Amino acid sequence: MDILVLPGDDIGPEITAVTLKVLKTADDLFGLGLEFEQKDVGVTAHRAEGSTVPEHVLQSALQADGIILGPAGMTAYPEGSAGWINVPGTIRKKLDLFANIRPARSRPGVPRAKEGLDLTIVRENTEGFYSDRNMFRGIGEFMPTEDLALSVRKITRQASHRIAAVAFETARKRNSAVTVVGKRHVLQISDGLFMDEVNAVARDYPEVKLVEKDIDAVAAELYSSPENFGVILITNMFGDILSNLAVAMSGSLGLAASLNAGETRAAANAGHGSAPDIAGKGIANPLGLVLSTVLLLEWLGIRHEKQNFVDAAVAISKAVDFVLADPGSRTGDLGGRAGTADVGAALVKALGNAG
Ligand code: ATP
């Protein structure tokens, strides 16, 4: 199985190094047969090749079975200058990775984790308010006059259909309900179309319960009763906001896992940014990207019917639980003093012991 590794900017190379160490250990233990190819994107690629996403990287991405993509330091890129292209956005578009899968779970022993939280957000990744936006060019926004700004929200039946199918498949696997979230009485036409299509897909999954809720109600209920949620199906911008709330409730942004999946390919992306404030210090929490890679292994295992990939995913996730339970292996964002590499070493040891 070919894995393209793109470490990205700032803390990206630090957390990617740990992720690869863990993955190579799992490869040895479970006989995954992984082949890695590593390439630069972001600031390093721009310095060497004049583009944050060189064309040969996109070609490699199209050929890989899976991608590991560290965070890109978008906020540091000078707007509009040549070659500064949104790294994750370009890869998502090129590979049509339409589903953003964002789990959030309170793992045992994690300080500030909200009890009862164990959900997966399935977020539509290609339209909504972001649909026609290239980096730094908000085509989806415009000003017809000097005093009027408009934002356009795009919802299509086709994109709603395919994201709904991902949510119902996820719920069927987890044996949980789907809560579809929007604001239908305000966004009557766009959320109306989204909800109608979700209800149509629901007919193919009679065993999965479907509940519709408003985003504002969900923001409150998620905090007060997180156990009420299993799979949340949501449009792009609402999903962006709710994912960060859910991940903060799991204890830290440093634990944020994220998979961007299409029909035939998927990319593991940390669910947090490139954290320039702590870059180079060796203190970043690598677990977000490690857990994203767990999602990628699971996805590859299901898609290619390879049980050893699913087993490896379960083993790494258990090793993460084991490591987090020890306060001495927690990074600063979780109230600990461990460094990025210490967490990696503890994970490799836990995996080896379990195997
Ligand atoms: P972006 O706009 O790219 O999403 P951001 O500026 O909103 O990024 P992050 O880069 O995610 O935010 O950082 C937000 C805060 O969380 C920072 O203080 C950062 O240091 C912290 N943080 C993010 N990721 C990690 C991590 N893996 N380990 C520890 N702290 C982290």
XYZ file of C-alpha atoms and ligand atoms in Angstrom:
386
model
C 0.000 0.000 0.000
C 1.542 3.362 -1.057
C 1.474 6.182 1.471
C 2.459 9.724 0.512
C 3.841 11.669 3.472
C 3.663 15.476 3.407
C 4.927 16.833 6.736
C 3.841 20.473 6.175
C 4.895 23.542 8.152
C 5.825 24.591 11.693
C 5.062 21.675 14.066
C 4.193 19.510 11.022
C 7.617 17.815 10.629
C 7.836 17.150 14.407
C 4.464 15.421 14.720
C 4.883 13.658 11.363
C 8.180 12.104 12.500
C 6.427 10.582 15.521
C 3.464 9.449 13.448
C 5.771 7.665 10.997
C 7.645 5.959 13.815
C 4.376 4.603 15.196
C 3.149 3.600 11.762
C 6.379 1.754 10.921
C 6.108 -0.149 14.206
C 2.528 -1.115 13.337
C 3.679 -2.079 9.843
C 6.235 -4.500 11.333
C 3.772 -5.920 13.863
C 0.807 -6.383 11.538
C 2.527 -6.974 8.195
C 0.838 -4.039 6.492
C 3.319 -3.792 3.612
C 3.408 -0.002 3.597
C 5.613 1.881 1.128
C 6.350 5.488 2.010
C 7.188 8.390 -0.232
C 7.912 11.726 1.462
C 7.686 15.140 -0.199
C 7.784 18.767 0.863
C 4.789 21.052 0.714
C 4.198 24.474 2.238
C 6.947 26.951 3.016
C 9.832 24.509 2.349
C 8.454 23.562 -1.065
C 7.867 27.207 -1.953
C 11.452 28.088 -1.070
C 12.833 25.277 -3.248
C 10.317 25.118 -6.084
C 8.266 28.319 -6.010
C 4.999 26.621 -5.066
C 3.522 25.406 -1.799
C 1.984 22.482 -3.708
C 4.244 21.565 -6.658
C 2.535 19.705 -9.502
C 4.591 16.522 -8.896
C 3.162 16.376 -5.348
C -0.368 16.371 -6.763
C 0.624 13.636 -9.214
C 2.043 11.531 -6.345
C -1.125 12.195 -4.337
C -3.242 10.904 -7.229
C -1.224 7.702 -7.297
C -1.012 7.019 -3.558
C -3.482 4.815 -1.689
C -3.373 7.140 1.294
C -1.832 10.440 2.329
C -0.500 11.698 5.636
C -0.640 15.470 5.598
C 0.805 17.557 8.418
C -0.670 20.997 9.097
C 0.148 23.840 6.708
C 0.943 27.323 8.016
C -1.613 29.100 5.886
C -1.858 32.117 8.117
C 1.830 32.878 7.532
C 1.561 32.869 3.721
C 1.662 36.283 2.057
C -1.716 36.812 0.435
C -1.951 36.635 -3.312
C 1.758 36.126 -4.038
C 2.764 33.666 -6.731
C 2.884 30.024 -5.751
C 1.270 30.370 -2.333
C -1.486 27.834 -2.738
C -3.673 26.438 0.042
C -2.090 23.040 0.656
C -4.879 20.950 2.240
C -7.553 22.714 0.164
C -5.779 21.975 -3.129
C -5.245 18.315 -2.250
C -8.883 17.960 -1.137
C -10.112 19.454 -4.406
C -7.727 17.565 -6.675
C -8.650 14.226 -5.085
C -12.299 15.127 -4.466
C -12.056 14.308 -0.775
C -15.631 15.296 0.017
C -16.067 13.818 3.486
C -14.363 15.189 6.565
C -14.518 12.659 9.383
C -13.812 14.168 12.793
C -14.182 11.882 15.807
C -14.087 13.287 19.347
C -13.847 11.016 22.352
C -12.998 11.567 26.000
C -10.120 9.205 26.543
C -9.574 7.911 30.084
C -7.403 10.096 32.308
C -7.312 13.145 30.017
C -7.686 16.291 32.107
C -10.657 18.524 31.195
C -12.211 15.824 28.996
C -15.995 15.929 29.186
C -17.418 12.635 30.344
C -19.761 10.831 27.948
C -18.265 12.303 24.765
C -17.805 9.687 22.048
C -18.994 10.864 18.674
C -18.018 11.192 15.029
C -18.756 14.315 13.049
C -19.259 13.708 9.322
C -18.842 17.086 7.666
C -19.491 17.925 4.021
C -16.188 19.232 2.703
C -16.756 20.724 -0.737
C -19.528 23.304 -0.652
C -21.541 25.499 1.725
C -20.005 28.949 2.176
C -16.579 27.665 1.119
C -17.590 26.211 -2.221
C -16.144 28.552 -4.787
C -13.321 29.932 -2.769
C -9.789 29.577 -3.955
C -7.229 30.631 -1.453
C -7.349 34.381 -0.847
C -10.024 34.911 -3.459
C -13.459 34.795 -1.970
C -15.387 34.202 -5.154
C -18.265 32.986 -3.027
C -18.389 36.462 -1.530
C -18.843 39.752 -3.337
C -19.958 43.363 -2.988
C -22.590 44.458 -5.510
C -22.296 48.002 -4.101
C -19.849 49.683 -1.743
C -22.233 49.209 1.149
C -23.439 45.671 0.534
C -21.515 42.414 1.016
C -23.043 39.059 0.072
C -21.936 35.506 0.806
C -23.260 32.638 -1.265
C -23.956 29.239 0.276
C -24.024 26.341 -2.139
C -25.839 23.087 -1.402
C -26.363 20.433 -4.068
C -28.467 17.304 -4.028
C -25.517 15.198 -5.211
C -23.065 16.367 -2.515
C -25.752 16.038 0.154
C -26.496 12.514 -1.005
C -22.921 11.260 -0.908
C -22.088 12.798 2.474
C -25.316 11.391 3.945
C -24.330 7.921 2.744
C -20.962 8.248 4.541
C -22.743 9.282 7.753
C -25.202 6.371 7.628
C -22.417 3.869 6.892
C -20.450 5.283 9.845
C -23.505 5.040 12.108
C -24.197 1.477 10.997
C -20.610 0.508 11.927
C -20.809 2.301 15.272
C -24.322 1.056 15.931
C -25.503 4.580 16.730
C -28.031 7.138 15.514
C -27.423 9.956 13.011
C -28.178 13.492 14.158
C -28.408 15.758 11.134
C -27.680 19.352 12.083
C -28.660 22.610 10.379
C -31.068 25.504 10.657
C -33.859 24.574 8.294
C -36.401 27.166 9.368
C -33.939 29.993 8.593
C -32.035 28.494 5.654
C -35.261 27.122 4.242
C -34.134 26.445 0.698
C -30.522 25.307 1.171
C -30.937 23.360 4.414
C -34.319 22.236 3.101
C -32.604 20.570 0.140
C -29.875 19.106 2.371
C -32.361 17.663 4.863
C -34.663 16.296 2.153
C -31.769 14.432 0.570
C -30.599 13.112 3.950
C -34.103 11.780 4.563
C -34.076 10.123 1.150
C -30.775 8.350 1.915
C -32.116 7.346 5.351
C -34.646 5.075 3.603
C -31.720 2.807 2.590
C -30.738 2.453 6.260
C -33.937 1.545 8.117
C -31.922 0.196 11.071
C -30.250 3.596 11.703
C -32.286 6.171 13.626
C -32.251 9.709 12.161
C -32.897 12.834 14.227
C -32.845 16.428 12.930
C -31.681 19.225 15.234
C -30.855 22.935 14.973
C -27.218 23.968 15.244
C -27.842 26.354 18.162
C -29.661 23.667 20.156
C -26.880 21.191 19.394
C -24.156 23.595 20.597
C -25.845 23.648 24.017
C -26.830 19.980 24.147
C -23.388 18.817 23.073
C -21.914 20.560 26.072
C -24.568 19.491 28.588
C -25.299 15.954 27.331
C -22.572 14.746 24.954
C -23.755 11.155 25.403
C -26.817 12.034 23.293
C -24.695 12.066 20.131
C -23.206 9.234 18.054
C -22.818 10.435 14.458
C -23.401 14.084 13.582
C -24.058 14.788 9.899
C -23.461 18.432 9.092
C -22.778 20.983 6.349
C -19.375 22.578 5.850
C -19.191 25.714 7.996
C -21.459 24.517 10.823
C -19.308 21.379 10.888
C -16.092 23.389 11.062
C -17.345 25.174 14.178
C -18.920 22.185 15.893
C -15.823 20.007 15.309
C -13.639 22.432 17.235
C -16.130 22.518 20.108
C -16.242 18.729 20.229
C -12.474 18.388 20.109
C -11.963 20.973 22.846
C -14.386 18.932 24.961
C -12.169 15.888 24.408
C -9.385 17.690 26.302
C -7.174 19.487 23.767
C -6.904 20.649 20.184
C -3.696 18.574 20.177
C -5.885 15.429 20.176
C -7.881 16.486 17.114
C -8.043 13.708 14.531
C -9.344 14.230 11.030
C -9.692 12.178 7.864
C -10.577 13.637 4.485
C -12.043 10.875 2.410
C -13.267 10.519 -1.154
C -14.544 7.523 -3.097
C -11.117 5.983 -3.713
C -8.581 7.930 -1.644
C -8.200 9.422 1.805
C -5.855 11.783 3.610
C -5.066 11.824 7.313
C -4.826 15.444 8.410
C -4.310 16.661 11.955
C -7.485 18.502 12.977
C -5.473 21.433 14.338
C -3.349 24.133 12.720
C 0.436 24.355 12.389
C 0.841 25.974 15.847
C 3.673 28.387 14.898
C 3.823 29.568 18.528
C 5.320 26.242 19.677
C 7.107 25.130 16.495
C 10.682 23.847 16.843
C 10.417 23.422 20.608
C 9.719 19.690 20.565
C 6.638 20.090 22.764
C 3.765 19.669 20.278
C 1.270 16.919 20.950
C 1.632 14.384 18.104
C -1.509 12.420 19.015
C -3.874 14.358 16.712
C -1.926 13.260 13.631
C -1.373 9.765 15.054
C -5.126 9.378 15.582
C -5.799 10.733 12.088
C -3.555 7.974 10.785
C -5.601 5.476 12.799
C -8.631 6.688 10.800
C -6.685 6.268 7.564
C -5.662 2.693 8.419
C -9.255 1.842 9.285
C -10.500 3.407 6.056
C -7.887 1.522 3.973
C -8.738 -1.706 5.809
C -12.443 -1.425 5.058
C -11.996 -0.247 1.483
C -9.441 -2.925 0.560
C -10.925 -5.609 2.837
C -7.716 -5.979 4.824
C -8.439 -6.995 8.389
C -4.799 -6.446 9.473
C -5.196 -2.724 8.735
C -8.289 -2.550 10.956
C -6.445 -4.524 13.668
C -3.466 -2.159 13.456
C -5.809 0.838 13.786
C -7.398 -0.648 16.912
C -3.970 -1.429 18.404
C -2.637 2.108 17.867
C -5.801 3.612 19.338
C -5.414 1.392 22.419
C -1.743 2.378 22.694
C -2.856 6.042 22.669
C -5.247 5.321 25.557
C -2.474 3.545 27.424
C -0.015 6.421 26.948
C -2.551 9.097 27.885
C -3.398 7.293 31.112
C 0.154 8.018 32.325
C 0.492 11.707 33.308
C 4.251 11.430 32.670
C 3.615 10.852 28.947
C 1.354 13.866 28.416
C 2.446 16.992 26.542
C 1.965 20.543 27.843
C -1.450 21.069 26.211
C -2.686 18.209 28.440
C -1.031 19.583 31.554
C 2.058 17.336 31.277
C 5.757 17.879 30.629
C 6.531 15.199 28.045
C 8.066 16.221 24.725
C 6.818 15.204 21.281
C 9.496 12.507 20.934
C 8.764 11.148 24.456
C 5.151 10.528 23.445
C 6.389 8.736 20.322
C 8.715 6.495 22.336
C 5.923 5.668 24.817
C 3.560 4.817 21.954
C 6.066 2.542 20.251
C 6.711 0.774 23.573
C 2.979 0.371 24.281
C 2.390 -1.006 20.775
C 5.299 -3.434 21.100
C 4.058 -4.680 24.484
C 0.545 -5.183 23.176
C 1.825 -7.025 20.079
P -5.325 27.325 11.724
O -5.871 28.669 11.406
O -4.216 26.890 10.804
O -6.369 26.269 11.941
P -4.926 28.312 14.354
O -3.988 29.482 14.379
O -6.376 28.552 14.495
O -4.591 27.425 13.098
P -3.576 26.247 15.761
O -2.347 26.366 14.931
O -4.323 24.982 15.692
O -4.597 27.379 15.506
O -3.207 26.571 17.257
C -4.155 27.020 18.225
C -3.525 26.842 19.602
O -3.508 25.441 19.902
C -2.093 27.348 19.674
O -1.835 27.937 20.933
C -1.299 26.078 19.501
O -0.035 26.139 20.127
C -2.178 25.009 20.124
N -1.974 23.719 19.449
C -2.410 23.367 18.225
N -2.011 22.148 17.899
C -1.293 21.688 18.951
C -0.588 20.472 19.237
N -0.552 19.476 18.354
N 0.036 20.367 20.435
C -0.010 21.359 21.331
N -0.639 22.527 21.131
C -1.283 22.697 19.956
